[in-house]
mmCIF file of C-alpha atoms in Angstrom:
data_model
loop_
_atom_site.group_PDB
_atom_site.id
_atom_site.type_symbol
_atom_site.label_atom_id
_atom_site.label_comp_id
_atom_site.label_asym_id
_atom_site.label_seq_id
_atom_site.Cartn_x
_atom_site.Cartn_y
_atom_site.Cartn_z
ATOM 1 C CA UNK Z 1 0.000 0.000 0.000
ATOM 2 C CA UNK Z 2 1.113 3.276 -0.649
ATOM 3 C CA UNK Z 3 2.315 6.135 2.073
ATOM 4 C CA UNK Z 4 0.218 8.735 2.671
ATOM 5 C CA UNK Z 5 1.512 12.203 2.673
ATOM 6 C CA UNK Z 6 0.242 15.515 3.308
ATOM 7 C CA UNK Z 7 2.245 18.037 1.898
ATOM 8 C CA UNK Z 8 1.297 22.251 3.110
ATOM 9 C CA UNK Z 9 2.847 24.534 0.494
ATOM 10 C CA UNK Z 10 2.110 21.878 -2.251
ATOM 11 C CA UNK Z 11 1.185 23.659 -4.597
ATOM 12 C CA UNK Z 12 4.172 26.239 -4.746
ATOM 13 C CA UNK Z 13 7.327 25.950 -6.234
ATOM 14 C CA UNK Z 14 9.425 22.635 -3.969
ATOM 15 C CA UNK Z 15 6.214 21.067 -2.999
ATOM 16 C CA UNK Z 16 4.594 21.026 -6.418
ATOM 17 C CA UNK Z 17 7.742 19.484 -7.827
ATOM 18 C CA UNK Z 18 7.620 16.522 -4.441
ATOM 19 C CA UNK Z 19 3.918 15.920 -5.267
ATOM 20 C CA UNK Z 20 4.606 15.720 -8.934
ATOM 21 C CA UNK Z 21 7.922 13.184 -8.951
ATOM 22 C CA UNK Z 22 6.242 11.180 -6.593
ATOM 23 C CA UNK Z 23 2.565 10.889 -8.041
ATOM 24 C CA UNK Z 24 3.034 7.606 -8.167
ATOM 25 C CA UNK Z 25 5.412 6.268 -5.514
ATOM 26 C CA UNK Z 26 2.824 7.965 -2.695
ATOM 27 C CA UNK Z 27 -0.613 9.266 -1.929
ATOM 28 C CA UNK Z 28 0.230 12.593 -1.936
ATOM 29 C CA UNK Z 29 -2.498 15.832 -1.298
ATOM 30 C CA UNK Z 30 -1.050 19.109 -1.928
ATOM 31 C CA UNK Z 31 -2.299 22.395 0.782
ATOM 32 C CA UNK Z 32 -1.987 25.547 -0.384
ATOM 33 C CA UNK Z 33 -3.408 28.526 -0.058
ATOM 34 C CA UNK Z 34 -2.337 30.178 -3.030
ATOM 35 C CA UNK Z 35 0.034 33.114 -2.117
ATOM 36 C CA UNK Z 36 3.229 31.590 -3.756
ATOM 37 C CA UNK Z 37 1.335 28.053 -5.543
ATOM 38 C CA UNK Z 38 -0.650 27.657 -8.463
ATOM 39 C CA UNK Z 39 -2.726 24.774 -8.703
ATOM 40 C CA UNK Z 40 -1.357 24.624 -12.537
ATOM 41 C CA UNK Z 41 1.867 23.702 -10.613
ATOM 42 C CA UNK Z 42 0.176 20.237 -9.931
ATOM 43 C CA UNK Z 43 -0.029 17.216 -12.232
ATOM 44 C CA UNK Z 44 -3.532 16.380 -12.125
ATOM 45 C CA UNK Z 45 -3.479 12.850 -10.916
ATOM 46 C CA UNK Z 46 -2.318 15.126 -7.756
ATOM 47 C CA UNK Z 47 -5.183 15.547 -4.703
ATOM 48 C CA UNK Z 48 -5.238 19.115 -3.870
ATOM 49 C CA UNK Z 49 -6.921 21.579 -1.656
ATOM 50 C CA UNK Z 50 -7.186 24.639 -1.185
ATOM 51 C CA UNK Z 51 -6.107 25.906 2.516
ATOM 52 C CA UNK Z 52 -3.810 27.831 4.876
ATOM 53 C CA UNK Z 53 -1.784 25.360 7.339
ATOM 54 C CA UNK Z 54 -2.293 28.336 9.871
ATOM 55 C CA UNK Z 55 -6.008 27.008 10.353
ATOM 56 C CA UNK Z 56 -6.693 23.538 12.026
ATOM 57 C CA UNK Z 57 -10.035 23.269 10.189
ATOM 58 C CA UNK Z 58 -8.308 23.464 6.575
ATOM 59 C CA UNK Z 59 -5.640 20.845 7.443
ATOM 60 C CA UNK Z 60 -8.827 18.678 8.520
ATOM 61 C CA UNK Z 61 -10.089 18.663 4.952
ATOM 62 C CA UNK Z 62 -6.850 17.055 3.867
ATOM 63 C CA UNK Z 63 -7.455 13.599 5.674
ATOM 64 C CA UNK Z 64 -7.298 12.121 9.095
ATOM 65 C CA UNK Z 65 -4.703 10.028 8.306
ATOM 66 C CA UNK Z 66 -1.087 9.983 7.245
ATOM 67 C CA UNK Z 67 1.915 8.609 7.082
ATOM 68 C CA UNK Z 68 4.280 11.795 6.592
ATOM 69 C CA UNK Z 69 3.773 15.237 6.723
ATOM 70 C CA UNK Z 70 6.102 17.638 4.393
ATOM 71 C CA UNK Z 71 5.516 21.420 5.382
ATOM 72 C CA UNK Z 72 6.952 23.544 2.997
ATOM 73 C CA UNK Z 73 4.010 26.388 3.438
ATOM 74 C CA UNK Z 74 4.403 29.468 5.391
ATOM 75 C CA UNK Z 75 6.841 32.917 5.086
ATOM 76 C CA UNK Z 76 9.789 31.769 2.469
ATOM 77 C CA UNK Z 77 12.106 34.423 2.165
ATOM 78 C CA UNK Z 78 13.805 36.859 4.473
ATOM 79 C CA UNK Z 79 12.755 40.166 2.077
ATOM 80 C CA UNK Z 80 8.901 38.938 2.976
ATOM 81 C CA UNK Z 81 9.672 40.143 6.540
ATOM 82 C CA UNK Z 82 10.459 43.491 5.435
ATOM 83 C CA UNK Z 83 7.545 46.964 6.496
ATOM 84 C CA UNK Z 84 4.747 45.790 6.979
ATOM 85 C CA UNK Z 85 5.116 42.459 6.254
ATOM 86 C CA UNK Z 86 7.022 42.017 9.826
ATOM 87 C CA UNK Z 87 4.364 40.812 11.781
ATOM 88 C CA UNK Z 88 2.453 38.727 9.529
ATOM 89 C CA UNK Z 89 5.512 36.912 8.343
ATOM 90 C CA UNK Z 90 6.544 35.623 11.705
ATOM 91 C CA UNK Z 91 2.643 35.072 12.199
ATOM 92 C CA UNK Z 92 2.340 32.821 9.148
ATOM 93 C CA UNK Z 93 5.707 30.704 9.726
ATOM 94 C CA UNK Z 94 5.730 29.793 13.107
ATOM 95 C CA UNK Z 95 1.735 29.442 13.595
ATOM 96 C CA UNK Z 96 1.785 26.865 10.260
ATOM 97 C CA UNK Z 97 4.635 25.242 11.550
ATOM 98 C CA UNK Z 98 3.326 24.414 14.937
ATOM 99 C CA UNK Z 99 -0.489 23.671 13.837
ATOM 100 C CA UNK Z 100 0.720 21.207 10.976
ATOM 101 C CA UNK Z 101 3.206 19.310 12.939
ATOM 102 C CA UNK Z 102 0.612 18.958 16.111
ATOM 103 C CA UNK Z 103 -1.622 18.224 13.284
ATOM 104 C CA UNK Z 104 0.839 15.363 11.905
ATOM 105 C CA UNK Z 105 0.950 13.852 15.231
ATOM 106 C CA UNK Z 106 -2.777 13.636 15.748
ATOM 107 C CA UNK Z 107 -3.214 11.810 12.580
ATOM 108 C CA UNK Z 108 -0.581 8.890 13.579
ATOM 109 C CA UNK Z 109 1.836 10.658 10.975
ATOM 110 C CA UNK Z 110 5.307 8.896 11.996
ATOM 111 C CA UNK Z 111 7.525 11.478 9.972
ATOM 112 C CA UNK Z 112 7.044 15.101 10.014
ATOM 113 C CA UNK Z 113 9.153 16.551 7.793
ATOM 114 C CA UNK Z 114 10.368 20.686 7.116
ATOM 115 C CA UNK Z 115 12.279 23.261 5.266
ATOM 116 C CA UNK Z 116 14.853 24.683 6.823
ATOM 117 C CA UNK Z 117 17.198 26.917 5.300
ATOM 118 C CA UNK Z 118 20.915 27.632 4.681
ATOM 119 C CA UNK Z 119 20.293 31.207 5.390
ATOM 120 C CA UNK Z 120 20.894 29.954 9.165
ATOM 121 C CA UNK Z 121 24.865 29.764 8.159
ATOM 122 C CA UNK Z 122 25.256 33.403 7.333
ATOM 123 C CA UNK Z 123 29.097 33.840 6.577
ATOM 124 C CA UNK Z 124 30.235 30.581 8.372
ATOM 125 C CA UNK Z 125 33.692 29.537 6.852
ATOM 126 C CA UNK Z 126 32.471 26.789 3.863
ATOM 127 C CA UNK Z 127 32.002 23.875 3.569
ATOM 128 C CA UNK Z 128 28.694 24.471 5.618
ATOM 129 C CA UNK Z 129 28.845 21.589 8.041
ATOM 130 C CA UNK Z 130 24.903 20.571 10.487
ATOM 131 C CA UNK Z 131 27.280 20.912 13.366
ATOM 132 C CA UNK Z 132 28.454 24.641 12.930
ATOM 133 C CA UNK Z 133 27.378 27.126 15.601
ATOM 134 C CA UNK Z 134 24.619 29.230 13.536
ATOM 135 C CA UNK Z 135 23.242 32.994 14.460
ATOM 136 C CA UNK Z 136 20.510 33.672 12.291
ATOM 137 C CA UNK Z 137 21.259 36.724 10.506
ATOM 138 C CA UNK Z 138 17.422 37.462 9.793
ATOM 139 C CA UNK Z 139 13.877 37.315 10.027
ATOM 140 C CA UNK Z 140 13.338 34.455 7.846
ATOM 141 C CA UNK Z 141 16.282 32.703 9.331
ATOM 142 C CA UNK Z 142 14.770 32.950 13.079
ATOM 143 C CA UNK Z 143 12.008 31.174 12.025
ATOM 144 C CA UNK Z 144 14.173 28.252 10.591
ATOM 145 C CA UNK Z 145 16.196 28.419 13.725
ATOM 146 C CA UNK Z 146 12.900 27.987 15.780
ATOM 147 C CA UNK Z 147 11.703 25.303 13.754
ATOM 148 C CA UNK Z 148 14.830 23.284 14.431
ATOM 149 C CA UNK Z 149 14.439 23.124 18.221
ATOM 150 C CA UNK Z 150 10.778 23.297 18.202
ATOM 151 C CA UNK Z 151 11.152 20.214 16.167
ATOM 152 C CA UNK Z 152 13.845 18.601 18.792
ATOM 153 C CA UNK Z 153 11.765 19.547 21.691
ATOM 154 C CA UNK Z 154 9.069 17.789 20.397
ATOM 155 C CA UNK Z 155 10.030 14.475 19.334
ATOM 156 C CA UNK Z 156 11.735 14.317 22.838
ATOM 157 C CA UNK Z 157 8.118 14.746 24.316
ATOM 158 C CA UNK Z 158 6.663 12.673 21.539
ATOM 159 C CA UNK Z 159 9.153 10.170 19.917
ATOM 160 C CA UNK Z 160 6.479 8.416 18.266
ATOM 161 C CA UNK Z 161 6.702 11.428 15.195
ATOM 162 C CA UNK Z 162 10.658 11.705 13.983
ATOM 163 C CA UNK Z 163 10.813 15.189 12.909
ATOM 164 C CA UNK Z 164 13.422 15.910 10.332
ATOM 165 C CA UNK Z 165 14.665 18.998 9.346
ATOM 166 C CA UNK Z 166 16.687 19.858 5.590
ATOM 167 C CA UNK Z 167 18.760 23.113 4.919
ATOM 168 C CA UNK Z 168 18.110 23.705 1.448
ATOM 169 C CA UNK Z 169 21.013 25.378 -0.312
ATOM 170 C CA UNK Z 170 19.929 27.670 -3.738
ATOM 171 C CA UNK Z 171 17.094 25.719 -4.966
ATOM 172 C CA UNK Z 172 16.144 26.209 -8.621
ATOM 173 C CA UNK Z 173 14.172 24.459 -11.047
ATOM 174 C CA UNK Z 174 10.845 24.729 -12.809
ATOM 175 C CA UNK Z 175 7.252 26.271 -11.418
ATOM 176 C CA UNK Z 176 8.525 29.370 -9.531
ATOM 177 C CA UNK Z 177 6.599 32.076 -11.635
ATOM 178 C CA UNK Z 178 4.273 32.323 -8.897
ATOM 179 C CA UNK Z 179 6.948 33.352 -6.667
ATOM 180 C CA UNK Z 180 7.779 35.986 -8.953
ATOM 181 C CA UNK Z 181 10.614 38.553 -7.838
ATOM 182 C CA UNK Z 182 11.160 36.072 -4.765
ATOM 183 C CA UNK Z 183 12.307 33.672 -6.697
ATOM 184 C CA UNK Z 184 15.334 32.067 -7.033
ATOM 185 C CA UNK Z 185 18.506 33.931 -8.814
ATOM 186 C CA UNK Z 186 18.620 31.623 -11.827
ATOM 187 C CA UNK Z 187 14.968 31.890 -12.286
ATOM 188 C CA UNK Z 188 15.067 35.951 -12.380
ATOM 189 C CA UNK Z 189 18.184 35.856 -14.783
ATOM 190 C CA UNK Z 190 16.598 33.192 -17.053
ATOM 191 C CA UNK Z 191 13.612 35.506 -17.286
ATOM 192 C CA UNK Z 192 15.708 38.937 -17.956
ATOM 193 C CA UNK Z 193 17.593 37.497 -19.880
ATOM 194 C CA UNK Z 194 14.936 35.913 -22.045
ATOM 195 C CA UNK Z 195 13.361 39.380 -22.697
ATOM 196 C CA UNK Z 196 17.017 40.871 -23.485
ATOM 197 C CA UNK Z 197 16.930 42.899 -19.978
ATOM 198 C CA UNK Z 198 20.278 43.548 -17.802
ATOM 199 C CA UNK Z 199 19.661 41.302 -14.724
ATOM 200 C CA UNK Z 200 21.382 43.729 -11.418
ATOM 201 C CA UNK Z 201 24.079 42.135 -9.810
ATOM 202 C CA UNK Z 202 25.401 43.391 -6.601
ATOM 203 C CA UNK Z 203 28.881 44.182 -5.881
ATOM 204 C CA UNK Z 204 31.278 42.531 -8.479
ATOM 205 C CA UNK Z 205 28.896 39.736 -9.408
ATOM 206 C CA UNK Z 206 31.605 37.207 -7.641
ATOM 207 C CA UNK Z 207 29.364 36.261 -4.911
ATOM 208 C CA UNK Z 208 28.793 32.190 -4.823
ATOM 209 C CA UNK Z 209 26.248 29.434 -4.395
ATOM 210 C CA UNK Z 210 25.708 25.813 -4.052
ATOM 211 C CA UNK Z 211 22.872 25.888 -6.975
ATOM 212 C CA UNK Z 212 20.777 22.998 -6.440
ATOM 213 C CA UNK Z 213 18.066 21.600 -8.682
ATOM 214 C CA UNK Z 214 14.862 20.999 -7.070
ATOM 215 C CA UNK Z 215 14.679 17.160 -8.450
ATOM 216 C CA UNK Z 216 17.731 16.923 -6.047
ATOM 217 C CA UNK Z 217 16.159 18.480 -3.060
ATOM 218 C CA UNK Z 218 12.879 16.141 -3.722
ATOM 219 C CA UNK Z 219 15.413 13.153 -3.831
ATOM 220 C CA UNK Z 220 16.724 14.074 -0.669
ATOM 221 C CA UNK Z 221 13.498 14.524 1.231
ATOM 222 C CA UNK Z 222 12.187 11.504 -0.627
ATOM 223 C CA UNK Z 223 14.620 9.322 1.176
ATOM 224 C CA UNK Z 224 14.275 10.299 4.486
ATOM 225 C CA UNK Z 225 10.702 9.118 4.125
ATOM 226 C CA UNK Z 226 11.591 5.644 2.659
ATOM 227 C CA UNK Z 227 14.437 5.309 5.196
ATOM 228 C CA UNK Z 228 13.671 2.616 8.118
ATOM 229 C CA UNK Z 229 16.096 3.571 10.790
ATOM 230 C CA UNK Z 230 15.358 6.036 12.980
ATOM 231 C CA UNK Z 231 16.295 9.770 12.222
ATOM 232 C CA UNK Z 232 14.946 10.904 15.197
ATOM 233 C CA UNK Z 233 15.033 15.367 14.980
ATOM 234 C CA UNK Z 234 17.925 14.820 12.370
ATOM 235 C CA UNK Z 235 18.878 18.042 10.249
ATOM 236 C CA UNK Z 236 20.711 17.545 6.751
ATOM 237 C CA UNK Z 237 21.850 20.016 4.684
ATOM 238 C CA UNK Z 238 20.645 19.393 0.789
ATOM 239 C CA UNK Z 239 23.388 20.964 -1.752
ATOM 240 C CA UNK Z 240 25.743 19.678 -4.425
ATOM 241 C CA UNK Z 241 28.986 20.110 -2.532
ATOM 242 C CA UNK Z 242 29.459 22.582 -5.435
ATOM 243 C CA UNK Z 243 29.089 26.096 -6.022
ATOM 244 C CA UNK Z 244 28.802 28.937 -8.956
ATOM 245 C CA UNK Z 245 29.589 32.401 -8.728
ATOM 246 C CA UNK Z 246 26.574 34.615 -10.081
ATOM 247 C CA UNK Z 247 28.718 35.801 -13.022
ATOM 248 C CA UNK Z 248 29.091 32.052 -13.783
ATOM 249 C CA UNK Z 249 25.187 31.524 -13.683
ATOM 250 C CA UNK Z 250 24.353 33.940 -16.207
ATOM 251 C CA UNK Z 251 27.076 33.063 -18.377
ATOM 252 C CA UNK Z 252 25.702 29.489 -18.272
ATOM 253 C CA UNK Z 253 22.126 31.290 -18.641
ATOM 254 C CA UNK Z 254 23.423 33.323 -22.042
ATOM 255 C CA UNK Z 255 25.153 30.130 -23.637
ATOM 256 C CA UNK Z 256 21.718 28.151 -23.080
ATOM 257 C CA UNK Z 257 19.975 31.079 -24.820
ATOM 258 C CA UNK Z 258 22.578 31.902 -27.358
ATOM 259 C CA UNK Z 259 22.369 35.379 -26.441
ATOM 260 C CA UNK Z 260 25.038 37.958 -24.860
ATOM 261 C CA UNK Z 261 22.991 39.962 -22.501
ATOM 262 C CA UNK Z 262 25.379 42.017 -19.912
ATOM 263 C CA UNK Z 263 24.597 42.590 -16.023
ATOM 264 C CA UNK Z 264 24.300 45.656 -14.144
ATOM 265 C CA UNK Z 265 26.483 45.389 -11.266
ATOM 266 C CA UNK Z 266 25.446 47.902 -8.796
ATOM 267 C CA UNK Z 267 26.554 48.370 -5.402
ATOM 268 C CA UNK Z 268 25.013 46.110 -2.651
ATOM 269 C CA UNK Z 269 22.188 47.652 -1.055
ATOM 270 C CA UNK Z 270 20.952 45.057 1.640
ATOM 271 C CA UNK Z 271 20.928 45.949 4.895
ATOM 272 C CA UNK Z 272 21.281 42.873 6.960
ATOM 273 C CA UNK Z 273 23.833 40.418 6.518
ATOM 274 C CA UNK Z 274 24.386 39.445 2.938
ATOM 275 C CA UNK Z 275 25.815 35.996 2.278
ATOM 276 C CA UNK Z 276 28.728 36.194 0.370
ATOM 277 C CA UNK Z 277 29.628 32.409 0.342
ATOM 278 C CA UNK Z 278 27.362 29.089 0.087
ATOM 279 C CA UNK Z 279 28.804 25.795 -0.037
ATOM 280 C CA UNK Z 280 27.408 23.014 1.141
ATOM 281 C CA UNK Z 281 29.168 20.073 3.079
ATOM 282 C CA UNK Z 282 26.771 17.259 2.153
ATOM 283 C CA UNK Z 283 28.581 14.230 3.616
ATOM 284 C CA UNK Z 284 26.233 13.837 6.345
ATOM 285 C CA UNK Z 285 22.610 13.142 3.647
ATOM 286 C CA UNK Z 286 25.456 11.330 1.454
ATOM 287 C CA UNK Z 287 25.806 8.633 4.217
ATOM 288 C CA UNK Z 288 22.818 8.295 5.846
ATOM 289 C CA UNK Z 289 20.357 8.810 3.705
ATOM 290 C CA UNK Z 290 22.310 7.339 0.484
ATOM 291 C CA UNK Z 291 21.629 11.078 -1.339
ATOM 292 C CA UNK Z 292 23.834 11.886 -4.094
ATOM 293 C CA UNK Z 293 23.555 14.829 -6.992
ATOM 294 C CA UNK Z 294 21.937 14.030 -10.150
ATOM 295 C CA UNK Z 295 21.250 16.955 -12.153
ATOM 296 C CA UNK Z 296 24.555 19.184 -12.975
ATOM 297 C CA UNK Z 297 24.286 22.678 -13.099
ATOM 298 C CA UNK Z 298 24.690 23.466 -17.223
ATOM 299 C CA UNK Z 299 22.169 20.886 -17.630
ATOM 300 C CA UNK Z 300 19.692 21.905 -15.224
ATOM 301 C CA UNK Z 301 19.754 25.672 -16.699
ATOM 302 C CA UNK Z 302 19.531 24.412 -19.973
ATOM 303 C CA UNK Z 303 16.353 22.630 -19.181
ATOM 304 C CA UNK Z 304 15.228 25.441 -17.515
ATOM 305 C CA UNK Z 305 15.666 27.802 -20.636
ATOM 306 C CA UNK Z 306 14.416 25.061 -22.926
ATOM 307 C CA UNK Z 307 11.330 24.909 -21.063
ATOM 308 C CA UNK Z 308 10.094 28.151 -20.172
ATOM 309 C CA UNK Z 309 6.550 29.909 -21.275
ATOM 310 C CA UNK Z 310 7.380 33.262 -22.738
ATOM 311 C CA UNK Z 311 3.564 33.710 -21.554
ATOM 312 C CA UNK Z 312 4.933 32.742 -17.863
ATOM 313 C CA UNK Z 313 7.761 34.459 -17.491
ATOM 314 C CA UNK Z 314 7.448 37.124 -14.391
ATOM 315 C CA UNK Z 315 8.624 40.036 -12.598
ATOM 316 C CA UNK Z 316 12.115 39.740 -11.225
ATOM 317 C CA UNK Z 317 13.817 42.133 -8.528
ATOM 318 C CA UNK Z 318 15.959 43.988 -11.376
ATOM 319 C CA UNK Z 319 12.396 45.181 -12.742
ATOM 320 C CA UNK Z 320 11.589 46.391 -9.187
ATOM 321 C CA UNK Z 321 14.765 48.085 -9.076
ATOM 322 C CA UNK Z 322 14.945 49.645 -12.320
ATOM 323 C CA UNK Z 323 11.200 51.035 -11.901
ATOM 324 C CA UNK Z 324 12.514 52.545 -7.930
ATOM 325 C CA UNK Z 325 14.630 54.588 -9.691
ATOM 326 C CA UNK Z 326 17.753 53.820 -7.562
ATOM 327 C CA UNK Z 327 19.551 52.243 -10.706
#
């Protein structure tokens, strides 16, 4: 018989790519209310439902059974949490987070599993290693940071529900239109670049990722599902063990295209700490879990370029930008 799983934020841009791979390995049903998802995200052999995790009465609809719970739903990116979007992005992080893994419990769910986020590193020294000392270095991050030891705290009082934690590195991949100018860097290139517009680069463009294809991230999570040894309130970081500067990325972006559209490299305006570096150490998924890479990152932007809807294509944060005035 099939798992069961429940997945909150299915229908946005990681969860609609879990539900869609694994259509027919599990049972999956997809909750989303629609602020960063599109139902169009979903394969239609996919169960979905339209709900906030935030609300006990909208998880109910889902079913009162699973067998794993994947939240992915609630505030996703630190710039969410800036004016007036303070409040309601702690609000809608840690209140999801909470209700859906009490919710997971109640329905004999005996994995819940979350996003974390590599933002939690900041400027650690790379390879990012799990057992670095992390100081969130903002909004978005102290959220992550709570979910971790919410998450240990709670399978210590219930350790009949593992609760398992990933750091996702720089996911990209298809079905982030919705997301729009929070998208990922490689999505918001691919989409200037595609219209012949001058993506912004801050500082001298040398700034560096670990890139990582979202087939690669649902691997990951995929296997700490199937895996039959306990994991306990285990946190893994998902990467490639790789990295590309953002100069390399739309380089790569321009040869997929066959086009030669320039950046604009302005000066860095963020005011809390920007990441310079991200490099995952990924030894720890590698032997546990089994994980290993599978899409490389010229092939995943060329899929990316060879598959994207003109009629889809979004605005980025160099549009934003450009329309402020302050470039």
């Amino acid at each position: 018989m099939k798992k069961k799983i429940l997945v909150t934020g299915g229908a946005g841009f990681i969860g609609s790519n879990f539900c869609n791979l694994n259509r027919e390995k599990f049972d999956v049903v997809a909750l989303d209310n629609l602020f960063l998802g599109d139902p169009d995200n979903l394969d239609p052999a996919v169960k979905f439902i339209k709900g906030d995790a935030c609300r006990l009465e909208d998880l109910q609809k889902c079913g009162d059974q699973f067998d794993a719970v994947l939240h992915l739903a609630g505030t996703s990116s630190a710039p969410m949490f800036g004016g007036d979007g303070f409040v309601d992005g702690y609000r809608n992080s840690v209140e999801s987070f909470t209700q859906t893994l009490q919710f997971a419990r109640q329905t004999g769910a005996k994995k819940f599993l979350y996003a974390s986020t590599s933002s939690l590193y900041a400027n650690n020294p790379t390879p990012l290693v799990e057992s670095q000392e992390v100081t969130p270095p903002n909004h978005y991050a102290v959220t992550k940071f709570l979910y971790e030891h919410c998450a240990r705290c709670y399978t210590q009082q219930f350790p009949e529900i593992e609760t398992v934690g990933f750091r996702f590195m720089s996911v990209y991949g298809p079905h982030e239109e919705a997301k729009g100018q929070f998208a990922n860097m490689i999505s918001q290139f691919v989409w200037d670049v595609a219209r012949g517009e001058s993506p912004i680069i801050f500082g001298d463009g040398e700034q560096f990722r670990d890139f990582t294809n979202v087939a690669d991230v649902v691997q990951g999570i995929t296997r700490a599902i199937e895996f039959d040894a306990t994991l306990g309130s285990e946190v893994f970081n998902i990467g490639t063990g790789e990295f590309a500067s953002f100069n390399e990325i739309l380089s790569l972006i321009n040869e997929a295209f066959g086009t030669n559209v320039p950046a604009k490299y302005i000066p860095n305006p963020v005011t809390e700490t920007y990441v310079q570096g991200q490099h995952a150490d990924i030894s720890k998924i590698q032997k546990t879990l089994g994980y290993a890479p599978t899409v490389d990152l010229k092939s995943g932007i060329r899929a990316q370029v060879k598959e994207l809807d003109p009629k889809k294509i979004r605005e980025t944060s160099s549009d934003l930008l450009k329309k402020s005035g302050k470039v």
